[in-house]
Short mmCIF file of C-alpha atoms in Angstrom, two decimals:
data_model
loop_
_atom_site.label_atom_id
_atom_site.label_comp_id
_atom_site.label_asym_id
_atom_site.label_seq_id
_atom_site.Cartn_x
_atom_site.Cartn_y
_atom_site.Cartn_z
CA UNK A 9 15.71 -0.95 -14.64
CA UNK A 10 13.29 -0.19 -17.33
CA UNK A 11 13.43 -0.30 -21.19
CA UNK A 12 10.74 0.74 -23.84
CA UNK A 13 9.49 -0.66 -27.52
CA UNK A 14 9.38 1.37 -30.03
CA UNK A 15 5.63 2.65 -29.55
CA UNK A 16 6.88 4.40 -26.24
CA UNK A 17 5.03 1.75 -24.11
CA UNK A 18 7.14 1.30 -20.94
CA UNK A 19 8.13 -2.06 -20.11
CA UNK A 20 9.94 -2.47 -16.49
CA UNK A 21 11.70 -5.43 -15.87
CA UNK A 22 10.61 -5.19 -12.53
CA UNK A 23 8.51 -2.84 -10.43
CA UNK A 24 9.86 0.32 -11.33
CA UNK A 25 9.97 1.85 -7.34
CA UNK A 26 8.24 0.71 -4.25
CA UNK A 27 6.14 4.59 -4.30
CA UNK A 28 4.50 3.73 -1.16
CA UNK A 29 6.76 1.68 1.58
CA UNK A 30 9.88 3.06 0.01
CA UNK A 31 11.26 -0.06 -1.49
CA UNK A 32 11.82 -1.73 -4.37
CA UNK A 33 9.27 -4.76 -4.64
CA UNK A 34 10.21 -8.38 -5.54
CA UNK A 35 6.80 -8.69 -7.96
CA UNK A 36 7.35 -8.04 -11.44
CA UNK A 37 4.16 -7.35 -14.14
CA UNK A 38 3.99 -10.48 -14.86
CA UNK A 39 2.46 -11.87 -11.56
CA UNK A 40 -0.39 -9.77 -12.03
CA UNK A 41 -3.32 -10.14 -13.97
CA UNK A 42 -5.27 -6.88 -14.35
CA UNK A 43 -8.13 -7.58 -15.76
CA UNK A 44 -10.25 -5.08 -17.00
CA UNK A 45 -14.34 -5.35 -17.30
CA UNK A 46 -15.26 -3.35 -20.27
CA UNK A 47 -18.27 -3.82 -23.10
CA UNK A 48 -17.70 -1.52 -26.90
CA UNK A 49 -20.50 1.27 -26.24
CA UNK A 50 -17.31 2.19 -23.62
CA UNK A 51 -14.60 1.82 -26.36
CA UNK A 52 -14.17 5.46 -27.20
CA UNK A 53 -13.90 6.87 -23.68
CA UNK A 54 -13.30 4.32 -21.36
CA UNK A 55 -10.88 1.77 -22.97
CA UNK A 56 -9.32 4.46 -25.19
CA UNK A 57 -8.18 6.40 -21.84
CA UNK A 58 -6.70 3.79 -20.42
CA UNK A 59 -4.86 2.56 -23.75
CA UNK A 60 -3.52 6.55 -23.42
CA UNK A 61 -2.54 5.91 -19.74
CA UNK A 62 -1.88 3.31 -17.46
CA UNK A 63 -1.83 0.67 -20.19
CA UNK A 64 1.71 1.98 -20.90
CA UNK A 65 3.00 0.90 -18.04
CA UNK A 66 1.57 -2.76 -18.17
CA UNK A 67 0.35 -3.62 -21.60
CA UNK A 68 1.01 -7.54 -20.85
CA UNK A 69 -0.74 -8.05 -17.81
CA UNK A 70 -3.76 -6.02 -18.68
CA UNK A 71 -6.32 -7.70 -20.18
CA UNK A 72 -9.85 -5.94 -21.70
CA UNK A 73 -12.64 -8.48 -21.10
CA UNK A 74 -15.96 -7.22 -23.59
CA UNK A 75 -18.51 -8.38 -25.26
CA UNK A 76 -19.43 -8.56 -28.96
CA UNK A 77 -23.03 -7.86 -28.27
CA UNK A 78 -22.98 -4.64 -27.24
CA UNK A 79 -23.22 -1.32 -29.07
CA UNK A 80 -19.82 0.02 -30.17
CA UNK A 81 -18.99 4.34 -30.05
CA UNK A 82 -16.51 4.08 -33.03
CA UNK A 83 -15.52 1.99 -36.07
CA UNK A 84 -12.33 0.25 -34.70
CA UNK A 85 -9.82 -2.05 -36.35
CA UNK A 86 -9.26 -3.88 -32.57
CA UNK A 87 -9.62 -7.34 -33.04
CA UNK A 88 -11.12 -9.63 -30.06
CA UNK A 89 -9.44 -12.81 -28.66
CA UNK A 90 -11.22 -15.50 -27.50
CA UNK A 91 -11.61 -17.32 -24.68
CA UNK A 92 -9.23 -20.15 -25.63
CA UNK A 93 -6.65 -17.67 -26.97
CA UNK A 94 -3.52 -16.90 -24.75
CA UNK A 95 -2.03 -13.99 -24.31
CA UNK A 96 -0.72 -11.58 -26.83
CA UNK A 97 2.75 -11.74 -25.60
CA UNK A 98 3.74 -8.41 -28.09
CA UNK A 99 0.87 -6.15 -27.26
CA UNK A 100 0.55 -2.84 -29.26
CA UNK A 101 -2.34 -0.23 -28.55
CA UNK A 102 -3.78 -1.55 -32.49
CA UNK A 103 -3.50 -5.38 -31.27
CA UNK A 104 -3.63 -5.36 -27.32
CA UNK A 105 -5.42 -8.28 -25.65
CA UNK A 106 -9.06 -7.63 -26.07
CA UNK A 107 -11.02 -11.13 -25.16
CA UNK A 108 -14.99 -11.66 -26.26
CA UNK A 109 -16.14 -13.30 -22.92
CA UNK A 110 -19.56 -14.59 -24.53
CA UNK A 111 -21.68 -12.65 -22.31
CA UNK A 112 -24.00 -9.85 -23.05
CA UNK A 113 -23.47 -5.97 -22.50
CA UNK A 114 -25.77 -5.51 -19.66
CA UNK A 115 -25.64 -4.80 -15.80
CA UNK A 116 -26.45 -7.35 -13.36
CA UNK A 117 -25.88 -11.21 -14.52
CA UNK A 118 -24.02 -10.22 -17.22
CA UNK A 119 -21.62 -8.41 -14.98
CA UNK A 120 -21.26 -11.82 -13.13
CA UNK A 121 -20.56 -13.44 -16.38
CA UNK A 122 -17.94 -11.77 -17.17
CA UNK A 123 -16.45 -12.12 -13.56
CA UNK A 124 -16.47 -15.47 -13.96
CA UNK A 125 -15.14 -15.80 -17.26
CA UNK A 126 -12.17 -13.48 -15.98
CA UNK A 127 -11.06 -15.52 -13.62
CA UNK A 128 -11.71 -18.99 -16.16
CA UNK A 129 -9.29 -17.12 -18.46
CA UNK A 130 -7.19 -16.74 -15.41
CA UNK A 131 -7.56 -20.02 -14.20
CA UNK A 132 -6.80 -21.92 -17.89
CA UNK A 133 -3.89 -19.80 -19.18
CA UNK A 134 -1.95 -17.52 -16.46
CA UNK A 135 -3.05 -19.26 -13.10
CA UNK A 136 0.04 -21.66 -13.56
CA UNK A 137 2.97 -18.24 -14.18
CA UNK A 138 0.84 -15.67 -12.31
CA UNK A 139 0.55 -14.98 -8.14
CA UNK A 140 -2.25 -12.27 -8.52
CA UNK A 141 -5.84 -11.62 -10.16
CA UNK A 142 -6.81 -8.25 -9.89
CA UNK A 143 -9.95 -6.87 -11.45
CA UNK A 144 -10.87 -3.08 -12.62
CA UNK A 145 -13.47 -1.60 -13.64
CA UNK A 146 -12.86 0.51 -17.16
CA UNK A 147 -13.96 3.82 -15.12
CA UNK A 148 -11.17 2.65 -12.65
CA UNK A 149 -7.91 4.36 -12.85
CA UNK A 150 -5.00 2.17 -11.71
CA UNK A 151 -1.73 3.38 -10.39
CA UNK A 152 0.29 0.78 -11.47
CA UNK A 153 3.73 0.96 -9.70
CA UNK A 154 1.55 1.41 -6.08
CA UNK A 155 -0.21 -1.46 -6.86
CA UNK A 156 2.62 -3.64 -7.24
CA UNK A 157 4.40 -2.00 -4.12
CA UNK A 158 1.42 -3.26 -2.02
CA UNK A 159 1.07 -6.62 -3.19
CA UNK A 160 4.79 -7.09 -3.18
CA UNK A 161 3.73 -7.32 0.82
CA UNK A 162 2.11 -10.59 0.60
CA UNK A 163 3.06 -14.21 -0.62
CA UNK A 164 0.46 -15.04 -3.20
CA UNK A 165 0.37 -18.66 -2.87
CA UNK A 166 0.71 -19.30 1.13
CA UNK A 167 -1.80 -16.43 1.47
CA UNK A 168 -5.38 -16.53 1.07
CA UNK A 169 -6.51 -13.12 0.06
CA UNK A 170 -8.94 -10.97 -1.06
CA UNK A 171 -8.51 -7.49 -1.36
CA UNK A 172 -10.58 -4.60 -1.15
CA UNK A 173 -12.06 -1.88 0.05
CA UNK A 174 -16.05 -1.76 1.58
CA UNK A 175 -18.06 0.06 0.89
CA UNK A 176 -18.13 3.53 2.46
CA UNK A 177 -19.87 3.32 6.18
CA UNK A 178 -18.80 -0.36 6.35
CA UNK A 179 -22.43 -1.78 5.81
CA UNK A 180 -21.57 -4.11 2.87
CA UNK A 181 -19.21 -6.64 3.89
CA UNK A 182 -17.93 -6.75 0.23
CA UNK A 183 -15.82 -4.92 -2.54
CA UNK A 184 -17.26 -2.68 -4.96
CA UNK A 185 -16.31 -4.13 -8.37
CA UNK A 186 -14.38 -1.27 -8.85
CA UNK A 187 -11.41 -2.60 -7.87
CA UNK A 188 -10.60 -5.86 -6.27
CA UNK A 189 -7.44 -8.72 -5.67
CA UNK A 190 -7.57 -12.69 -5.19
CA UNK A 191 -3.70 -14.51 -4.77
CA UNK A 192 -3.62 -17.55 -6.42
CA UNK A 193 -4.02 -19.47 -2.82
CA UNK A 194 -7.49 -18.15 -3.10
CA UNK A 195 -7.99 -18.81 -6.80
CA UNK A 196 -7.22 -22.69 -6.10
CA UNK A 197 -9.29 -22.89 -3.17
CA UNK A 198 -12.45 -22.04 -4.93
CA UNK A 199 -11.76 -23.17 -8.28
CA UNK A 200 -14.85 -25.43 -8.38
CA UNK A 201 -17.13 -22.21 -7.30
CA UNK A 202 -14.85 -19.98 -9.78
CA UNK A 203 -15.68 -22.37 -12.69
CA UNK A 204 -19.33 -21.94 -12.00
CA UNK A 205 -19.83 -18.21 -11.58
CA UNK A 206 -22.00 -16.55 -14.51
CA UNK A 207 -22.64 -20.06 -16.02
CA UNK A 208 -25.04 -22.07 -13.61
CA UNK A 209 -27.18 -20.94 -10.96
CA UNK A 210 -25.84 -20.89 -7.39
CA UNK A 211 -26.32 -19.70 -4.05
CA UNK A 212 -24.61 -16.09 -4.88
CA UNK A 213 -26.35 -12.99 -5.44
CA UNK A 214 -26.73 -11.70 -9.21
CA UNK A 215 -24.32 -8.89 -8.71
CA UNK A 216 -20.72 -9.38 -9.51
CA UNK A 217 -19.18 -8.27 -6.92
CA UNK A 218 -21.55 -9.11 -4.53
CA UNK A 219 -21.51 -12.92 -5.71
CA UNK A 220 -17.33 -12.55 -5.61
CA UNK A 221 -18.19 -11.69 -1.66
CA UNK A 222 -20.80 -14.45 -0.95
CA UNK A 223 -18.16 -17.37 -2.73
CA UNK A 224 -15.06 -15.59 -0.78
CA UNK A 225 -16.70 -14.72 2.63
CA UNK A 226 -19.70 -16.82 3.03
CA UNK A 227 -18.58 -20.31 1.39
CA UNK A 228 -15.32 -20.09 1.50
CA UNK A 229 -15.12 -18.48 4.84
CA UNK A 230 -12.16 -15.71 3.70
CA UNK A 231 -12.32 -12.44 5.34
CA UNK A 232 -11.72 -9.50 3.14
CA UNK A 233 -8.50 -7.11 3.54
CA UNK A 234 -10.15 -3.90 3.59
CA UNK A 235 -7.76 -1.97 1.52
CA UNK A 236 -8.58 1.80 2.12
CA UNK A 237 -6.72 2.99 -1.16
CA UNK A 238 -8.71 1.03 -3.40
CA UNK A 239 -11.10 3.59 -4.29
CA UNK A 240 -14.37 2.94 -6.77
CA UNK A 241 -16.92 5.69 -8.40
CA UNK A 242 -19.54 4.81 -5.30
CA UNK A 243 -17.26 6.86 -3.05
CA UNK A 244 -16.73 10.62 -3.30
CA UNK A 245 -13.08 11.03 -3.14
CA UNK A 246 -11.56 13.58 -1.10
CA UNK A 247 -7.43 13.81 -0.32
CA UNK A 248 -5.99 16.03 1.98
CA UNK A 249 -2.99 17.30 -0.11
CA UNK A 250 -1.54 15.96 -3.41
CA UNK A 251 1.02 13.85 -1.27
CA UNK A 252 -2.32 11.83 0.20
CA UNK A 253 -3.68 11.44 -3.71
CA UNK A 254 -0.14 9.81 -5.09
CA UNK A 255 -0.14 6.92 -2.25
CA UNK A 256 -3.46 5.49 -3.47
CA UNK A 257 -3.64 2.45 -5.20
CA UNK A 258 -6.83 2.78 -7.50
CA UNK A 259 -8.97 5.90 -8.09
CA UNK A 260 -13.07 5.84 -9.15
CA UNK A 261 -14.10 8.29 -11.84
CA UNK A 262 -16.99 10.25 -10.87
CA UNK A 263 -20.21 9.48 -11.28
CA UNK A 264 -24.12 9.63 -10.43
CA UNK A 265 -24.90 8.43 -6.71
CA UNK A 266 -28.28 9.15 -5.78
CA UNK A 267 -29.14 11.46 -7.94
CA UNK A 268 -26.51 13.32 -7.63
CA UNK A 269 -22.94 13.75 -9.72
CA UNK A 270 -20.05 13.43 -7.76
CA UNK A 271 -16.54 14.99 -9.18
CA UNK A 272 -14.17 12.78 -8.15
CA UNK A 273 -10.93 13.79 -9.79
CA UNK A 274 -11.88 17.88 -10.14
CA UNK A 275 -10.34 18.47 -6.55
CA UNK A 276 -6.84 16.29 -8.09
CA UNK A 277 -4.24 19.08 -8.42
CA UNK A 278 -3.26 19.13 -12.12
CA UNK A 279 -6.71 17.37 -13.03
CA UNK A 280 -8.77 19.09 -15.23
CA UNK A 281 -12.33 16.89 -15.01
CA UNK A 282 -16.03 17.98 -14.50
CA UNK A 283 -17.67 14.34 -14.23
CA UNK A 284 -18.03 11.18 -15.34
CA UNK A 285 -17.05 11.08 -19.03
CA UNK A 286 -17.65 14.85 -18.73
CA UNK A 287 -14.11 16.06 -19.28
CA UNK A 288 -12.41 17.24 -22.73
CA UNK A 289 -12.29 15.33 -25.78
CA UNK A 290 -8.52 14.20 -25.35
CA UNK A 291 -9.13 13.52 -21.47
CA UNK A 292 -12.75 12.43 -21.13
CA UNK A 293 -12.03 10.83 -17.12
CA UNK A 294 -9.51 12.83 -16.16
CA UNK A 295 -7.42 9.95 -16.77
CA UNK A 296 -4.61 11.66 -19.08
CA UNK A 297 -3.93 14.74 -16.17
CA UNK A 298 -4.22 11.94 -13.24
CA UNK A 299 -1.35 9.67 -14.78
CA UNK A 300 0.98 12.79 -15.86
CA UNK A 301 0.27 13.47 -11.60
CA UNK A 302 0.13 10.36 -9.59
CA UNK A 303 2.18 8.10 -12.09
CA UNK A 304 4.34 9.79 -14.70
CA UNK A 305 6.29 12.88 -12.64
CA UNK A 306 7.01 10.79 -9.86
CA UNK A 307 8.85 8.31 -11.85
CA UNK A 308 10.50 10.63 -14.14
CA UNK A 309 13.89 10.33 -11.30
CA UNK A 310 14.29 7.03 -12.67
CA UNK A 311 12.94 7.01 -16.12
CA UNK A 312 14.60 10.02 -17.01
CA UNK A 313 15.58 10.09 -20.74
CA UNK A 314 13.74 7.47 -21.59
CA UNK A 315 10.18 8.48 -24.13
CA UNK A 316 8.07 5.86 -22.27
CA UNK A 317 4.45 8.03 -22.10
CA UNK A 318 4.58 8.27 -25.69
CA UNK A 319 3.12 11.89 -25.84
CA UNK A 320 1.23 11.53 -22.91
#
């Protein structure tokens, strides 16, 4: 079912359990590309917790997308890929596939460059092997076997989807960029619009995922799948038990919303978090005691033996 490398990173040959419909999925990690939106001033916290966490369960089909522009937190050996660079195929947490997407390290249109260069990467080197583009946030914490379950669901290439959840009271018709899928039926059918998000002017609105809606919804006239497990840090998470919490598919760290902080993962039984990057030095989103929870126990029936978390 499962083996591991010698850094402890788990490596399933396929899904490791269908955790929410209670079977075992046909997708494998390598029709998925998670893509995750990061710039180095978020390094230490942010990139380092999910190296620590869900990483370990996928470290081929996530990819960090960054900038070299921005401010980095720490000295780091990591080295950045380029755009024209494939795939590390042998990803370690010292050499994992880090890509320098050209744009710059602020909010707004540089958010939609790096969309768009996400899915160009996509597009020229996995489009052709891979069913799925999912994109994450680096505050986002994904649980990766769920994931997979769900999107096991759908056929990727007669399907045109996109996946997410709306924003809370249903006024936006589109996904926070939190979290958010395209199948590759989608993919092809706006590849011309794909190519030019971030680098020419268009129609779409300046934020990402706001210009990912308008090109999906408006021009290509695709109505989203509202996902209600596909949680982001503009929502103030709340689950009835820790059953309800374990079926969810992505989880938003907390964060500032009007003025106010909201504590997203310090009702998570087992959690120990006070905020956004607010939590202990080892666990600074909650990230670390959300895995061991959501993730790690549940799976321990069929990894048992086996050293996959790596300390975690």
């Amino acid at each position: 079912l499962a083996n591991t490398t010698s850094m402890g990173v788990f490596v399933p040959e396929t899904a490791a359990t269908g955790l929410i419909e209670g079977h075992m999925t046909t997708l494998t990690l390598g029709d998925i590309l998670m893509a995750v939106k990061t710039t180095p001033s978020n390094y230490q916290t942010r990139v380092q917790s999910v190296l620590d966490t869900y990483w370990k369960l996928a470290p081929r089909s996530i990819i960090f997308f960054t900038d070299s522009k921005g401010k980095p937190t720490r000295q780091s050996s990591w080295q950045l890929r380029h755009m024209d660079d494939p795939p590390l195929q042998n990803p370690s947490k010292d050499n994992f596939n880090l890509v320098d997407t050209g744009c710059g390290p602020t909010h707004g249109k540089d958010l939609s460059c790096k969309t768009g260069a996400e899915i160009r990467y996509y597009m020229r080197h996995l489009m052709n092997s891979t069913p799925w583009f999912c994109q994450f946030d680096d505050d986002t914490f994904v649980n990766v076997p769920n994931m997979l379950s769900y999107l096991s669901k759908f056929v990727a290439d007669s399907e045109v989807l996109y996946i997410g959840r709306k924003l809370i009271g249903g006024k936006s018709a589109f996904a926070p960029g939190a979290a958010w899928c395209l199948s590759r039926a989608l993919v092809r059918l706006g590849r011309s619009l794909f190519e030019d998000l971030g680098q020419a002017p268009g129609p779409w609105p300046v934020s990402d995922d706001m210009a990912i809606g308008y090109i999906v919804q408006v021009m290509l006239n695709v109505t989203m799948t509202d996902e209600r497990r596909m949680h982001s840090h503009l929502e103030k998470q709340k689950f009835a038990s820790q059953s309800e919490m374990k079926q969810q598919l992505a989880y938003g760290s907390g964060g500032k919303r009007n003025g106010k902080t909201n504590y997203n993962f310090a009702s998570y039984p087992g959690v120990s978090f006070v905020g956004k990057e607010g939590g202990p030095p080892e666990d600074p989103l909650g990230f670390r005691g959300l895995f061991l929870q959501s993730v790690a126990r549940r799976m321990s029936a069929y990894l048992e033996g086996l050293n996959y978390l790596d300390g975690c």
